[in-house]
């Protein structure tokens, strides 16, 4: 029989978790595909991923903040395809509405132990991750630099974190 651990266990390095969160919360990077004001953009920092099956039978949006995680599936219960409804147009609006409703409700925030101060919702890099302003001329880098693990920076050495290998 399968038994759950009695205490939470760290299963992914904090550096890797932060880098994935940084990628999934980068609104500038997803703007070309979804627009600057997409349903993945919340009033608090949030990371999100959408998905759509090739035949439009199913779509989903999964996303999280530092204090709340939610997933939404959209589809027909009988398995028939939807009419060109994707994760961003089907499940994402539901996810967005749910997340913003919780964020706007002080009683729900209190039940989660979530702060009302927006600054406390920021994703912050753990020790071992740092921003670098290095940006080769042919690569788009965001303002403030991109994040790298110290291990990667040490491996890259004087060539810099974005040098071709």
Tab-separated table of C-alpha atoms in Angstrom:
chain	number	residue	atom	x	y	z
A	1	UNK	CA	0.000	0.000	0.000
A	2	UNK	CA	1.107	3.550	-0.665
A	3	UNK	CA	1.585	5.755	2.390
A	4	UNK	CA	2.019	9.500	2.359
A	5	UNK	CA	5.036	10.851	4.229
A	6	UNK	CA	4.257	12.275	7.640
A	7	UNK	CA	6.170	15.462	6.845
A	8	UNK	CA	6.618	17.424	3.621
A	9	UNK	CA	9.811	16.546	1.765
A	10	UNK	CA	11.810	18.726	-0.630
A	11	UNK	CA	11.787	16.845	-3.960
A	12	UNK	CA	13.271	19.479	-6.280
A	13	UNK	CA	16.159	21.833	-5.710
A	14	UNK	CA	14.961	25.310	-4.676
A	15	UNK	CA	17.086	26.788	-7.476
A	16	UNK	CA	15.360	24.647	-10.121
A	17	UNK	CA	11.904	25.404	-8.698
A	18	UNK	CA	12.624	29.128	-8.790
A	19	UNK	CA	13.933	29.050	-12.375
A	20	UNK	CA	10.841	27.169	-13.594
A	21	UNK	CA	8.611	29.613	-11.704
A	22	UNK	CA	10.519	32.525	-13.231
A	23	UNK	CA	9.934	31.130	-16.720
A	24	UNK	CA	6.222	30.419	-16.113
A	25	UNK	CA	5.629	33.877	-14.618
A	26	UNK	CA	7.412	35.887	-17.339
A	27	UNK	CA	4.574	37.897	-18.861
A	28	UNK	CA	6.921	39.553	-21.374
A	29	UNK	CA	7.931	36.163	-22.772
A	30	UNK	CA	4.337	34.973	-23.178
A	31	UNK	CA	3.044	38.288	-24.569
A	32	UNK	CA	3.708	37.408	-28.260
A	33	UNK	CA	1.523	34.296	-27.949
A	34	UNK	CA	-1.171	35.465	-25.525
A	35	UNK	CA	-1.018	39.278	-25.424
A	36	UNK	CA	0.201	41.566	-22.640
A	37	UNK	CA	-3.102	41.430	-20.728
A	38	UNK	CA	-3.849	37.724	-21.038
A	39	UNK	CA	-5.866	35.677	-18.579
A	40	UNK	CA	-2.550	34.410	-17.156
A	41	UNK	CA	-1.741	37.860	-15.776
A	42	UNK	CA	-3.033	38.371	-12.233
A	43	UNK	CA	-2.976	41.295	-9.828
A	44	UNK	CA	-0.308	39.319	-7.893
A	45	UNK	CA	2.758	37.545	-9.300
A	46	UNK	CA	1.652	34.219	-10.754
A	47	UNK	CA	3.153	31.383	-12.746
A	48	UNK	CA	0.909	29.521	-15.164
A	49	UNK	CA	0.879	26.969	-17.968
A	50	UNK	CA	-1.864	26.188	-20.464
A	51	UNK	CA	-2.428	23.189	-22.669
A	52	UNK	CA	-4.726	22.130	-25.473
A	53	UNK	CA	-5.097	18.756	-27.166
A	54	UNK	CA	-4.597	18.721	-30.941
A	55	UNK	CA	-8.267	17.986	-31.555
A	56	UNK	CA	-9.564	20.571	-29.017
A	57	UNK	CA	-11.207	17.870	-26.870
A	58	UNK	CA	-9.495	19.092	-23.725
A	59	UNK	CA	-7.738	22.195	-22.500
A	60	UNK	CA	-6.379	23.221	-19.159
A	61	UNK	CA	-4.648	25.928	-17.204
A	62	UNK	CA	-2.554	25.271	-14.114
A	63	UNK	CA	-1.125	28.147	-12.138
A	64	UNK	CA	0.121	29.287	-8.786
A	65	UNK	CA	1.213	32.154	-6.617
A	66	UNK	CA	3.305	31.909	-3.461
A	67	UNK	CA	0.097	31.255	-1.528
A	68	UNK	CA	-2.398	29.602	-3.861
A	69	UNK	CA	-2.421	26.943	-6.574
A	70	UNK	CA	-5.299	25.957	-8.854
A	71	UNK	CA	-5.905	23.933	-11.979
A	72	UNK	CA	-8.821	24.108	-14.404
A	73	UNK	CA	-9.818	21.583	-17.055
A	74	UNK	CA	-12.293	22.478	-19.788
A	75	UNK	CA	-13.912	20.041	-22.161
A	76	UNK	CA	-17.093	18.184	-22.980
A	77	UNK	CA	-18.019	15.368	-20.623
A	78	UNK	CA	-18.977	13.179	-23.598
A	79	UNK	CA	-15.561	13.569	-25.252
A	80	UNK	CA	-16.714	15.629	-28.216
A	81	UNK	CA	-14.253	18.300	-29.325
A	82	UNK	CA	-14.898	21.909	-28.478
A	83	UNK	CA	-14.917	24.503	-31.239
A	84	UNK	CA	-11.319	25.737	-31.399
A	85	UNK	CA	-11.252	26.526	-27.683
A	86	UNK	CA	-7.697	26.516	-26.325
A	87	UNK	CA	-6.247	26.571	-22.817
A	88	UNK	CA	-5.904	30.358	-22.985
A	89	UNK	CA	-9.473	30.923	-24.214
A	90	UNK	CA	-11.237	28.076	-22.397
A	91	UNK	CA	-9.691	27.148	-19.044
A	92	UNK	CA	-7.607	30.302	-18.431
A	93	UNK	CA	-10.549	32.704	-17.956
A	94	UNK	CA	-12.005	30.344	-15.330
A	95	UNK	CA	-8.607	30.039	-13.602
A	96	UNK	CA	-8.142	33.822	-13.712
A	97	UNK	CA	-11.568	34.529	-12.207
A	98	UNK	CA	-11.063	31.978	-9.432
A	99	UNK	CA	-7.590	33.239	-8.523
A	100	UNK	CA	-8.620	36.913	-8.539
A	101	UNK	CA	-11.728	36.102	-6.477
A	102	UNK	CA	-9.593	34.509	-3.776
A	103	UNK	CA	-7.034	37.348	-3.894
A	104	UNK	CA	-9.828	39.914	-3.487
A	105	UNK	CA	-11.445	38.167	-0.495
A	106	UNK	CA	-9.772	38.957	2.860
A	107	UNK	CA	-11.562	36.060	4.577
A	108	UNK	CA	-10.300	33.557	1.995
A	109	UNK	CA	-6.787	35.004	2.217
A	110	UNK	CA	-6.897	34.681	5.991
A	111	UNK	CA	-8.043	31.052	5.744
A	112	UNK	CA	-4.993	30.367	3.556
A	113	UNK	CA	-2.668	32.276	5.849
A	114	UNK	CA	-1.879	34.489	2.866
A	115	UNK	CA	-0.776	38.097	3.388
A	116	UNK	CA	-2.702	41.051	2.048
A	117	UNK	CA	0.521	42.977	1.280
A	118	UNK	CA	1.181	42.571	-2.481
A	119	UNK	CA	4.971	42.684	-1.920
A	120	UNK	CA	4.751	39.464	0.107
A	121	UNK	CA	3.510	37.645	-3.004
A	122	UNK	CA	6.687	38.269	-5.039
A	123	UNK	CA	8.682	35.239	-6.150
A	124	UNK	CA	12.134	35.723	-4.643
A	125	UNK	CA	15.243	33.852	-5.719
A	126	UNK	CA	16.682	31.417	-3.189
A	127	UNK	CA	20.334	31.487	-2.204
A	128	UNK	CA	22.261	30.077	-5.132
A	129	UNK	CA	20.336	32.016	-7.802
A	130	UNK	CA	21.294	35.488	-8.954
A	131	UNK	CA	20.427	37.892	-11.774
A	132	UNK	CA	22.985	38.805	-14.396
A	133	UNK	CA	22.804	41.633	-16.887
A	134	UNK	CA	24.930	39.769	-19.494
A	135	UNK	CA	23.033	39.869	-22.772
A	136	UNK	CA	24.615	39.080	-26.148
A	137	UNK	CA	23.540	41.408	-28.985
A	138	UNK	CA	21.493	38.711	-30.771
A	139	UNK	CA	19.554	37.580	-27.661
A	140	UNK	CA	16.549	39.224	-25.996
A	141	UNK	CA	17.065	39.690	-22.281
A	142	UNK	CA	14.609	41.308	-19.951
A	143	UNK	CA	15.256	44.505	-18.021
A	144	UNK	CA	17.041	43.693	-14.777
A	145	UNK	CA	18.751	40.668	-16.265
A	146	UNK	CA	18.065	36.967	-16.317
A	147	UNK	CA	18.503	34.519	-13.443
A	148	UNK	CA	21.226	31.890	-13.276
A	149	UNK	CA	22.323	29.395	-10.657
A	150	UNK	CA	25.731	29.963	-9.110
A	151	UNK	CA	26.656	26.470	-10.278
A	152	UNK	CA	25.984	27.487	-13.888
A	153	UNK	CA	27.890	30.744	-13.468
A	154	UNK	CA	30.877	28.826	-12.072
A	155	UNK	CA	30.684	26.326	-14.940
A	156	UNK	CA	30.462	29.111	-17.539
A	157	UNK	CA	33.462	30.868	-16.061
A	158	UNK	CA	34.901	33.870	-17.872
A	159	UNK	CA	32.967	33.049	-21.066
A	160	UNK	CA	29.806	34.269	-19.301
A	161	UNK	CA	26.483	32.564	-18.580
A	162	UNK	CA	25.105	32.895	-22.112
A	163	UNK	CA	28.213	31.805	-24.046
A	164	UNK	CA	27.683	29.159	-26.699
A	165	UNK	CA	28.913	25.734	-25.632
